[in-house]
Amino acid sequence: MSADIVPDLSVELNGVTLKNPVIAASGTYGFGEELLPFHHPSVLGGFSTKGITLYPRQGNRGIRLHETRAGMMNSIGLQNPGAEVFVRDIAPRIRGLTGCLIANVGGSDIDDYVQAVAMIAAADVDMIELNISCPNVKCGGMAFGMRAEDAASVVRAVRPVCPKPLMVKLSPNAHDLVAVALACQEAGADSLSLVNTFNALAIDVHARKAVFDNVTAGLSGPAILPIALRMTRDVARAVRVPVIGMGGIETGEDAAAFIMAGATAVQVGTAGLVRPDALPRIVEELAAFMAREGIANLGQIRGIV
Amino acid sequence: MTTDLHVVIRNQHVAPGILRLTVDGGAAQPVQPGQFHMLKTEAPEPLLPRPLSIHDVEGDLLSFLYEVKGAGTRAIAELVPGHRIRVTGPLGRGFDVQDLRGRILLVAGGIGIAPFRYLARALVAAGRDRLTLAAGFRGLPYGIEDFAGVVDDIRIATEDGSAGIQGRVPVLYRPQDFDVVVACGPVPMMRAVQQGCREAGTRAIVSMEARMACGIGACLGCTTQTTTGMRRVCADGPVFPADEVIFDER
Ligand SMILES: Cc1cc2nc3c(=O)[nH]c(=O)nc-3n(C[C@H](O)[C@H](O)[C@H](O)COP(=O)(O)OP(=O)(O)OC[C@H]3O[C@@H](n4cnc5c(N)ncnc54)[C@H](O)[C@@H]3O)c2cc1C
Ligand SMILES: Cc1cc2nc3c(=O)[nH]c(=O)nc-3n(C[C@H](O)[C@H](O)[C@H](O)COP(=O)(O)O)c2cc1C
Ligand code: FES
């Protein structure tokens, strides 16, 4: 065994150096502070905040979570304190927690996106992740990520007000995912992250009605990994910009699979909800995997499949 | 707050469908009555951990009292001594023992009795000697023996009349006879406590339930409506002043 290999896990993403490719996924890591009793966010490559919208949102009422086999569904409805509070109170407080602070931004129409991105990108954050795929917002949100022309219109609109690297988060529910990815790249996206949750349905057969008030909700977790992996590869082969892959990652080897499928970095969501030390463990497991396999850096395996 | 595998010391039925799980506390940390832990067996399914209240702490041992409801609690019920289980906690904001004074009533509905043993012991240790427990059950009561020698005034109601007074928990007390009422149980019961205490002008405190994923305040999956907006049961609660909670009308 090449036990003497000390693998280099660092990755370069739009001019920002991440110490490793493991990023906490939006909506599953709060604003980073919630995890502090368990690990310091700086052990990760970075984290993406809960989705922030121009104005505060209360989120959905009723049941917000439902467990499925090997996964979970959520219908949080983008509960967040709004861009102003984020910029004034939260961003300065959490800035020091990570070397790569990604502000995830949601919206329900183009003007909201533009105003929110303009405010948030002016704060001390490293990147913007534009969520064009949240399936929970009734008007708008879904539509942008579904069709290439809608996705391009929102990316084109926010591009001029975003001096920071702009990551666009794609919906796996898109009619033609590769077409949406290419359209976002053309419209000025600096990187693409995928996948957001799959639009899904759970029925309470005893009550004879949908589990969620909104009827459908977003599926995440290990159940979606093979589909997310295939989609990551499809997109990575089609675009020039870096791709950040996610969907069901639980182990270091899962992360390695996404890199082999062409991802520059990965995000992890649900696994971190299952146990709060999951993300640091994934980093350690990935390092151990690389050491065992004699992989000196991630460039050696990126996109090899 | 830690997340670790703990060794199961005991896991026994105390009544049909109700078990007490005791785990090796490992690094004993201070826990507040009313706080909870997230528990998950080492099996991959079910995926998410389940919240259980702290039932008691004795030396290095931590115990939980739980009702088997579905896959998660069934998986926990199958553990035998020597098995290991992931325990994350202690989590949430529990009861403020210093703040509970005078004539204190603990109102439990079914398995809502779980956090009250440790609370009652803490109250007694803090010198509170006017404690009453009012516990309601569908059928045969359980967990009551835990209060022998701790609470003198124990009142029981059962819906089927198998023990105590037949009926629901409100038949057991008048809120105006107490300085503070602490409730844990199903939503209809807590709504009744909130309303009864509001009318009587008695302060009330409730421990809320919600489906959870992370248990640490990161996912916003467990929120409940309050007078100050949507709040996380896991991190802002589970204990709330009753007047702040807006119970769903449905
Ligand atoms: C802070 C807190 C402390 C708790 N303490 C205890 C305790 O000490 N002892 C104890 O026995 N239980 C306690 N509970 C409840 C316990 O967590 C649930 O009973 C358990 O998670 C059910 O999991 P399961 O997999 O067995 O059942 P599941 O299969 O998840 O659920 C069984 C049924 O109950 C429904 N359900 C699940 N969770 C909820 C919920 N929160 N509200 C309404 N319906 C629900 C499901 O839809 C399903 O119909 C506590 C809950 C919270 C939030
Ligand atoms: C509870 C929860 C909340 C989420 N909130 C957001 C959000 O606010 N913005 C967003 O872009 N994605 C959100 N997501 C999607 C995740 O970031 C991620 O894309 C998805 O869960 C797939 O990854 P996973 O299988 O590792 O969880 C959320 C996911 C979950 C489970
Ligand atoms: S369970 Fe995640 S915020 Fe409460």
XYZ file of C-alpha atoms and ligand atoms in Angstrom:
643
model
C 0.000 0.000 0.000
C 1.200 3.481 -0.763
C 0.791 4.486 2.842
C 3.130 7.433 2.463
C 0.843 9.361 0.114
C -0.591 12.485 1.736
C -3.402 13.385 -0.646
C -4.120 16.979 -1.561
C -7.877 17.496 -1.204
C -7.910 21.166 -2.133
C -9.888 22.431 -5.080
C -9.990 25.687 -6.959
C -13.488 27.040 -7.561
C -13.850 30.301 -9.500
C -10.709 31.713 -7.915
C -11.560 30.591 -4.389
C -9.410 27.823 -2.927
C -11.377 25.286 -0.904
C -9.319 23.171 1.501
C -11.381 20.164 0.452
C -14.279 19.568 -1.939
C -16.956 18.969 0.712
C -19.452 21.828 1.010
C -22.508 21.783 3.279
C -25.688 22.036 1.181
C -28.154 24.883 1.521
C -30.998 24.436 3.972
C -29.354 21.620 5.880
C -26.610 23.543 7.678
C -28.514 26.567 8.978
C -26.112 29.497 8.982
C -23.254 27.271 10.127
C -23.558 28.254 13.783
C -25.962 25.446 14.659
C -23.217 22.903 13.981
C -20.593 24.540 16.214
C -21.169 22.215 19.188
C -20.213 19.309 16.918
C -17.558 20.575 14.523
C -16.143 23.839 13.284
C -17.394 24.647 9.767
C -13.820 25.540 8.784
C -12.986 21.819 8.543
C -15.139 21.759 5.390
C -14.471 23.224 1.988
C -17.266 25.700 2.672
C -20.961 25.958 3.354
C -24.026 27.268 1.607
C -26.508 29.153 3.759
C -30.217 28.562 4.107
C -31.908 30.091 1.053
C -32.331 33.834 1.513
C -35.059 35.837 -0.192
C -35.456 39.593 -0.588
C -38.074 39.807 2.160
C -38.435 37.599 5.252
C -40.511 34.470 4.755
C -42.385 32.443 7.360
C -42.201 29.244 5.349
C -44.914 26.638 5.070
C -47.381 25.665 7.747
C -48.277 22.083 8.541
C -45.976 19.127 8.178
C -42.599 20.040 6.717
C -40.772 16.723 6.857
C -41.577 13.181 5.886
C -39.260 10.209 5.902
C -39.251 7.803 2.960
C -37.259 4.665 2.275
C -33.615 5.759 2.068
C -34.623 9.381 1.882
C -36.729 12.220 3.135
C -39.102 14.772 1.714
C -39.227 18.397 2.788
C -41.518 21.315 2.277
C -39.912 24.052 4.335
C -41.023 26.862 2.046
C -37.861 28.970 2.247
C -38.331 30.224 5.799
C -35.642 32.886 6.241
C -35.095 36.301 7.817
C -34.717 38.151 4.493
C -31.781 39.809 2.720
C -31.553 42.875 4.949
C -31.181 40.927 8.193
C -28.786 38.529 6.507
C -26.537 41.315 5.270
C -26.656 43.389 8.446
C -26.658 40.781 11.235
C -25.905 37.310 9.984
C -23.187 37.615 7.347
C -20.773 39.552 9.609
C -21.367 37.047 12.408
C -20.691 33.930 10.324
C -18.033 35.343 7.980
C -15.202 33.926 10.090
C -16.640 30.423 10.258
C -15.514 29.359 6.796
C -13.065 30.092 4.034
C -15.863 29.788 1.493
C -19.138 31.358 2.521
C -21.785 30.736 -0.112
C -25.007 32.721 0.156
C -27.910 30.760 -1.315
C -30.513 33.094 -2.799
C -34.097 32.275 -3.717
C -36.878 34.310 -5.233
C -40.308 34.252 -6.730
C -39.843 36.762 -9.554
C -36.930 38.244 -11.445
C -37.022 41.605 -9.666
C -36.814 39.890 -6.283
C -33.823 37.860 -7.408
C -32.042 40.921 -8.770
C -32.601 43.038 -5.664
C -31.698 40.217 -3.277
C -28.527 39.298 -5.174
C -27.465 42.939 -5.398
C -27.764 43.338 -1.622
C -26.247 40.013 -0.661
C -23.365 40.046 -3.138
C -22.304 43.397 -1.685
C -21.892 41.749 1.731
C -18.777 39.843 2.748
C -19.660 36.504 1.181
C -17.469 34.537 -1.218
C -20.075 33.346 -3.681
C -23.723 33.486 -4.544
C -25.631 30.278 -5.173
C -28.757 31.121 -7.139
C -31.538 28.692 -6.289
C -33.676 28.563 -9.413
C -35.051 25.201 -8.403
C -36.860 25.354 -5.098
C -39.962 23.259 -5.747
C -41.824 24.621 -2.753
C -42.608 28.144 -3.775
C -45.922 28.160 -5.538
C -45.403 31.060 -7.869
C -42.246 31.372 -9.901
C -39.462 29.452 -8.133
C -40.140 26.204 -9.893
C -40.667 27.715 -13.312
C -37.220 29.291 -13.632
C -35.359 26.006 -13.309
C -37.678 24.004 -15.515
C -37.094 25.548 -18.921
C -33.860 26.792 -20.470
C -35.228 30.191 -21.507
C -36.656 30.940 -18.032
C -33.431 29.876 -16.337
C -31.389 32.016 -18.714
C -33.610 35.048 -18.120
C -33.047 35.062 -14.362
C -29.309 34.370 -14.635
C -28.928 37.116 -17.256
C -30.805 39.536 -15.004
C -28.739 38.950 -11.872
C -25.355 38.676 -13.595
C -24.709 42.434 -13.844
C -25.515 43.029 -10.143
C -23.345 40.142 -8.932
C -19.654 41.028 -8.680
C -19.000 37.712 -6.904
C -18.733 34.267 -8.484
C -22.242 33.157 -9.421
C -23.151 29.515 -8.882
C -26.512 28.508 -10.313
C -28.281 25.605 -8.625
C -30.168 23.426 -11.054
C -33.394 21.528 -10.568
C -33.439 17.829 -11.433
C -37.064 18.390 -12.414
C -36.015 20.372 -15.495
C -37.567 19.216 -18.732
C -34.123 19.088 -20.365
C -31.431 19.457 -17.708
C -28.469 19.762 -20.069
C -30.258 22.453 -22.049
C -30.930 24.404 -18.835
C -27.288 23.986 -17.795
C -26.009 25.271 -21.136
C -28.445 28.189 -21.046
C -27.256 29.190 -17.553
C -23.637 29.004 -18.680
C -24.394 31.193 -21.693
C -26.227 33.670 -19.448
C -23.143 34.105 -17.286
C -23.121 31.435 -14.560
C -19.593 30.881 -13.200
C -20.432 27.418 -11.897
C -23.405 25.072 -11.694
C -24.535 23.077 -8.665
C -26.884 20.131 -8.918
C -29.149 18.579 -7.883
C -31.782 20.258 -5.807
C -34.553 17.996 -4.499
C -36.751 15.868 -6.745
C -40.404 16.835 -6.811
C -42.169 13.885 -5.173
C -45.419 12.766 -3.596
C -46.309 10.970 -0.372
C -49.858 9.843 0.411
C -51.218 8.985 3.838
C -53.467 6.142 2.780
C -55.238 6.011 6.146
C -56.202 9.665 5.920
C -56.652 9.297 2.141
C -54.806 12.523 1.436
C -51.372 13.867 0.582
C -48.965 14.046 3.528
C -47.990 17.626 2.664
C -50.346 20.615 2.449
C -48.672 21.574 -0.845
C -49.341 18.000 -2.052
C -45.821 17.501 -3.451
C -42.472 18.063 -1.710
C -38.755 17.679 -2.417
C -37.044 14.295 -2.121
C -33.405 14.090 -0.963
C -31.044 11.564 0.594
C -29.423 8.268 -0.434
C -32.398 7.252 -2.590
C -31.563 9.926 -5.182
C -27.805 9.333 -5.416
C -27.631 7.237 -8.594
C -29.874 9.638 -10.518
C -28.068 12.721 -9.204
C -24.747 11.119 -10.145
C -25.914 10.460 -13.689
C -27.209 14.021 -13.997
C -23.941 15.434 -12.648
C -22.040 13.508 -15.307
C -24.435 14.583 -18.070
C -23.998 18.241 -17.144
C -20.254 18.084 -16.458
C -19.648 16.629 -19.928
C -21.723 19.337 -21.573
C -20.444 22.542 -19.933
C -17.100 24.363 -19.509
C -17.788 25.867 -16.070
C -17.138 23.912 -12.854
C -19.921 21.620 -11.637
C -20.688 21.027 -7.958
C -22.431 17.678 -7.571
C -24.783 16.546 -4.843
C -27.624 14.212 -4.013
C -27.517 11.513 -1.347
C -23.803 11.641 -0.556
C -23.153 9.808 2.729
C -19.542 8.637 2.529
C -16.135 9.659 1.225
C -16.492 7.114 -1.545
C -19.837 8.634 -2.577
C -18.029 11.988 -2.839
C -15.280 10.365 -4.927
C -17.930 9.006 -7.291
C -19.252 12.521 -7.973
C -15.710 13.758 -8.647
C -15.210 10.828 -11.047
C -18.460 11.856 -12.734
C -16.886 15.244 -13.398
C -17.725 17.350 -10.342
C -15.192 19.907 -9.143
C -16.623 19.795 -5.634
C -19.608 18.244 -3.870
C -22.314 19.323 -1.481
C -23.836 17.224 1.267
C -27.281 17.836 2.749
C -29.413 15.066 4.200
C -26.490 13.013 5.562
C -25.625 15.917 7.841
C -29.157 15.940 9.237
C -28.898 12.246 10.044
C -25.779 12.838 12.125
C -24.063 16.148 12.789
C -20.555 14.759 12.310
C -21.304 13.345 8.840
C -19.548 16.042 6.819
C -16.179 16.020 8.628
C -16.294 12.232 8.398
C -16.843 12.410 4.644
C -13.735 14.615 4.383
C -11.722 12.101 6.414
C -13.056 9.156 4.435
C -12.266 10.834 1.142
C -8.699 11.512 2.319
C -8.356 7.895 3.441
C -9.768 6.626 0.144
C -7.294 8.742 -1.833
C -4.383 7.622 0.340
C -5.368 3.969 -0.077
C -5.822 4.274 -3.820
C -2.669 6.329 -4.327
C -4.564 9.375 -5.588
C -2.408 12.450 -5.006
C -5.026 15.037 -5.931
C -8.600 15.140 -7.144
C -7.557 16.191 -10.638
C -6.360 12.626 -11.141
C -9.885 11.233 -10.867
C -12.054 14.134 -11.982
C -14.304 13.203 -14.877
C -12.623 9.858 -15.518
C -15.946 8.065 -15.897
C -23.702 18.349 23.116
C -22.124 15.263 21.637
C -22.930 12.629 19.056
C -21.660 9.183 20.022
C -22.481 5.520 20.128
C -23.650 4.509 23.587
C -23.910 1.011 25.002
C -27.383 -0.253 25.862
C -27.489 -1.280 29.525
C -31.197 -2.160 29.726
C -34.160 -1.985 27.351
C -37.272 -3.401 28.997
C -41.021 -3.209 28.711
C -42.733 -1.347 31.535
C -46.175 -1.859 29.944
C -47.405 -3.220 26.609
C -45.802 -1.091 23.895
C -43.917 1.083 26.415
C -40.222 0.549 27.123
C -37.492 2.088 29.191
C -34.078 2.287 27.530
C -31.002 2.913 29.627
C -27.686 3.693 27.984
C -24.218 4.228 29.300
C -23.933 8.013 29.519
C -20.258 8.010 28.535
C -18.948 11.499 29.049
C -21.600 12.589 31.525
C -22.731 16.084 30.607
C -25.078 18.322 32.501
C -28.614 17.854 31.237
C -31.632 19.978 31.956
C -35.042 18.367 32.547
C -37.143 18.689 29.398
C -34.178 18.468 27.050
C -34.078 15.574 24.610
C -31.694 13.472 22.559
C -31.843 12.248 18.967
C -31.517 8.459 18.842
C -30.669 6.249 15.895
C -29.755 2.596 15.773
C -26.791 1.527 13.659
C -29.101 0.121 10.969
C -29.340 2.271 7.825
C -33.149 2.367 8.069
C -34.973 4.297 9.190
C -32.709 7.061 7.975
C -33.500 9.825 10.431
C -32.876 9.785 14.174
C -35.849 10.060 16.552
C -36.233 12.575 19.380
C -36.760 11.167 22.883
C -36.940 13.176 26.097
C -34.585 12.605 28.942
C -36.491 10.392 31.358
C -33.809 10.204 33.987
C -30.128 10.621 34.659
C -28.511 8.490 37.313
C -24.784 8.778 37.666
C -23.404 7.891 34.283
C -26.644 6.338 33.010
C -29.165 8.065 30.801
C -32.669 6.677 30.393
C -35.587 7.191 28.029
C -39.211 6.115 28.360
C -40.814 5.540 24.988
C -43.848 4.243 23.205
C -43.461 2.051 20.129
C -45.160 3.983 17.319
C -43.505 3.153 14.016
C -40.282 1.960 12.420
C -37.952 4.191 14.436
C -39.169 3.325 17.890
C -39.612 -0.323 16.818
C -35.921 -0.462 15.832
C -34.975 0.990 19.219
C -37.240 -1.536 20.978
C -35.312 -4.396 19.360
C -32.014 -3.428 21.004
C -30.656 -5.703 23.726
C -27.990 -4.983 26.352
C -24.569 -4.669 24.744
C -25.934 -3.264 21.491
C -24.961 0.270 20.618
C -27.102 3.221 19.647
C -26.196 6.704 18.396
C -27.269 9.348 20.880
C -26.944 13.027 20.008
C -27.566 15.614 22.680
C -28.594 16.914 25.093
C -30.636 19.181 22.833
C -33.107 22.011 23.096
C -34.237 24.277 25.869
C -35.733 22.376 28.772
C -37.603 23.475 31.885
C -36.179 26.278 33.968
C -36.345 24.695 37.419
C -35.472 28.000 39.139
C -38.479 29.585 37.510
C -40.990 26.966 38.726
C -42.203 27.886 42.196
C -45.191 27.547 44.497
C -47.923 25.026 43.781
C -46.694 23.195 40.691
C -48.886 20.908 38.583
C -47.391 18.516 36.049
C -49.957 17.461 33.416
C -49.063 14.402 31.339
C -50.962 12.849 28.450
C -49.864 9.298 27.685
C -46.160 9.059 26.894
C -45.955 12.798 27.649
C -45.129 11.595 31.142
C -41.603 10.725 29.946
C -39.787 13.981 30.844
C -41.555 14.430 34.182
C -39.639 11.984 36.319
C -36.379 13.855 35.905
C -38.171 17.197 36.211
C -39.927 16.124 39.410
C -36.658 14.922 40.910
C -34.970 18.218 40.007
C -37.862 20.194 41.511
C -37.702 18.206 44.743
C -33.930 18.676 44.865
C -34.526 22.431 44.503
C -36.805 22.356 47.540
C -40.184 22.479 45.804
C -42.531 20.470 48.016
C -45.920 21.279 46.548
C -45.913 19.052 43.489
C -48.926 17.455 41.868
C -48.930 15.044 38.944
C -52.075 14.682 36.832
C -51.624 11.933 34.269
C -54.097 10.763 31.670
C -53.993 7.536 29.674
C -56.160 5.778 27.108
C -55.905 2.442 28.889
C -53.816 1.102 31.740
C -51.415 3.713 33.205
C -47.636 3.343 33.019
C -44.609 5.134 34.394
C -46.482 6.163 37.549
C -44.361 4.054 39.881
C -41.451 6.342 38.932
C -43.024 9.085 41.021
C -43.434 7.106 44.241
C -41.562 8.942 46.968
C -41.033 11.957 44.671
C -44.528 13.368 44.192
C -47.113 12.894 46.942
C -50.196 14.010 45.074
C -50.652 11.734 42.062
C -53.934 11.836 40.131
C -54.801 9.421 37.333
C -57.457 9.494 34.636
C -58.085 6.782 32.056
C -60.404 7.036 29.097
C -61.532 3.417 29.531
C -61.889 3.701 33.279
C -59.358 0.916 33.901
C -57.663 2.955 36.616
C -58.195 6.223 38.462
C -61.014 8.482 37.348
C -62.712 7.755 34.043
C -62.250 10.615 31.612
C -59.576 12.911 30.287
C -56.901 14.751 32.172
C -58.807 18.059 32.700
C -61.191 16.243 35.079
C -58.259 15.887 37.485
C -57.542 19.498 38.402
C -58.659 23.098 38.535
C -55.980 25.431 37.143
C -56.773 28.123 39.702
C -55.486 25.811 42.439
C -51.927 26.095 41.084
C -49.281 28.750 40.532
C -47.872 27.090 37.452
C -48.958 24.238 35.197
C -46.456 22.279 33.115
C -47.899 20.132 30.305
C -46.563 17.486 27.951
C -48.782 15.353 25.746
C -50.890 15.351 22.609
C -51.860 18.659 21.037
C -55.579 18.546 22.014
C -54.557 18.114 25.645
C -52.074 20.957 25.524
C -54.602 23.194 23.839
C -57.012 22.421 26.690
C -54.318 23.244 29.254
C -53.522 26.499 27.483
C -57.174 27.516 27.414
C -57.985 26.423 30.981
C -54.974 28.220 32.408
C -55.632 31.337 30.381
C -59.150 31.543 31.783
C -57.934 30.897 35.331
C -55.001 33.288 35.050
C -52.539 30.520 35.852
C -49.138 30.479 34.183
C -48.685 27.474 31.880
C -45.674 25.928 30.198
C -45.835 23.314 27.446
C -43.356 20.895 25.938
C -44.080 20.650 22.219
C -43.704 17.793 19.757
C -42.829 17.981 16.095
C -41.401 15.729 13.450
C -37.679 16.335 13.354
C -34.752 15.674 11.071
C -31.621 17.331 12.487
C -32.756 18.106 16.041
C -30.179 20.907 16.274
C -31.887 23.844 14.607
C -30.322 23.544 11.156
C -33.138 22.370 8.854
C -36.241 24.322 9.981
C -38.286 21.153 9.620
C -39.769 21.137 13.124
C -41.220 24.608 13.428
C -44.349 25.501 15.327
C -46.384 28.653 15.038
C -45.921 31.096 17.907
C -46.810 34.672 18.706
C -43.256 35.591 17.651
C -43.382 33.704 14.327
C -42.391 30.200 13.276
C -39.998 28.773 15.853
C -37.954 25.605 15.918
C -39.243 23.071 18.431
C -35.795 21.471 18.606
C -33.695 24.549 19.263
C -36.055 27.298 20.473
C -38.051 24.693 22.461
C -39.302 22.069 23.030
C -40.421 23.962 26.144
C -42.400 27.163 25.476
C -44.611 29.414 27.582
C -48.104 28.163 26.668
C -49.260 31.642 25.753
C -46.681 31.907 22.971
C -47.835 28.787 21.141
C -50.498 29.068 18.450
C -52.027 25.616 18.150
C -53.143 24.636 14.685
C -56.910 24.783 14.318
C -57.024 21.501 12.384
C -38.769 16.898 21.782
C -39.474 15.578 21.666
C -39.395 14.674 22.699
C -40.029 13.437 22.600
N -39.923 12.578 23.652
C -40.497 11.372 23.564
C -40.366 10.439 24.642
O -39.709 10.700 25.649
N -40.966 9.226 24.509
C -41.687 8.889 23.376
O -42.196 7.776 23.299
N -41.826 9.757 22.346
C -41.252 10.979 22.413
N -41.379 11.846 21.355
C -42.125 11.405 20.159
C -41.261 10.475 19.318
O -40.146 11.190 18.830
C -42.063 9.895 18.133
O -43.064 9.076 18.653
C -41.175 9.055 17.246
O -40.277 9.880 16.541
C -41.983 8.250 16.260
O -41.068 7.579 15.414
P -41.402 6.153 14.787
O -40.406 5.885 13.736
O -41.558 5.134 15.827
O -42.799 6.372 14.168
P -43.113 6.972 12.737
O -43.260 5.842 11.797
O -42.173 8.073 12.432
O -44.489 7.587 13.084
C -45.578 6.802 13.519
C -46.806 7.605 13.259
O -46.768 8.847 13.965
C -46.726 9.950 13.046
N -45.776 10.871 13.633
C -44.438 10.706 13.769
N -43.898 11.712 14.453
C -44.915 12.549 14.752
C -45.001 13.749 15.459
N -43.934 14.317 16.037
N -46.201 14.348 15.552
C -47.291 13.783 14.989
N -47.258 12.623 14.339
C -46.110 12.011 14.222
C -46.306 9.372 11.728
O -46.825 10.086 10.638
C -46.920 7.990 11.801
O -48.274 8.008 11.490
C -40.760 13.087 21.429
C -40.840 13.997 20.385
C -40.217 15.223 20.490
C -40.289 16.177 19.348
C -34.551 20.368 4.870
C -33.957 20.817 3.563
C -33.957 22.176 3.233
C -33.421 22.609 2.018
N -33.399 23.958 1.732
C -32.806 24.391 0.586
C -32.711 25.797 0.293
O -33.133 26.656 1.081
N -32.125 26.179 -0.878
C -31.610 25.251 -1.754
O -31.058 25.649 -2.782
N -31.665 23.925 -1.498
C -32.253 23.473 -0.349
N -32.302 22.110 -0.088
C -31.744 21.148 -1.059
C -30.358 20.674 -0.648
O -29.457 21.771 -0.575
C -29.824 19.608 -1.632
O -29.811 20.152 -2.931
C -30.665 18.342 -1.654
O -31.110 18.033 -0.365
C -29.930 17.131 -2.254
O -28.788 16.780 -1.507
P -28.804 15.630 -0.337
O -29.401 14.399 -0.935
O -27.365 15.479 0.078
O -29.644 16.179 0.760
C -32.858 21.660 1.118
C -32.858 20.303 1.462
C -33.393 19.869 2.663
C -33.370 18.393 2.995
S -35.345 19.301 13.412
Fe -34.063 20.485 12.126
S -34.509 22.499 12.835
Fe -35.564 21.271 14.269
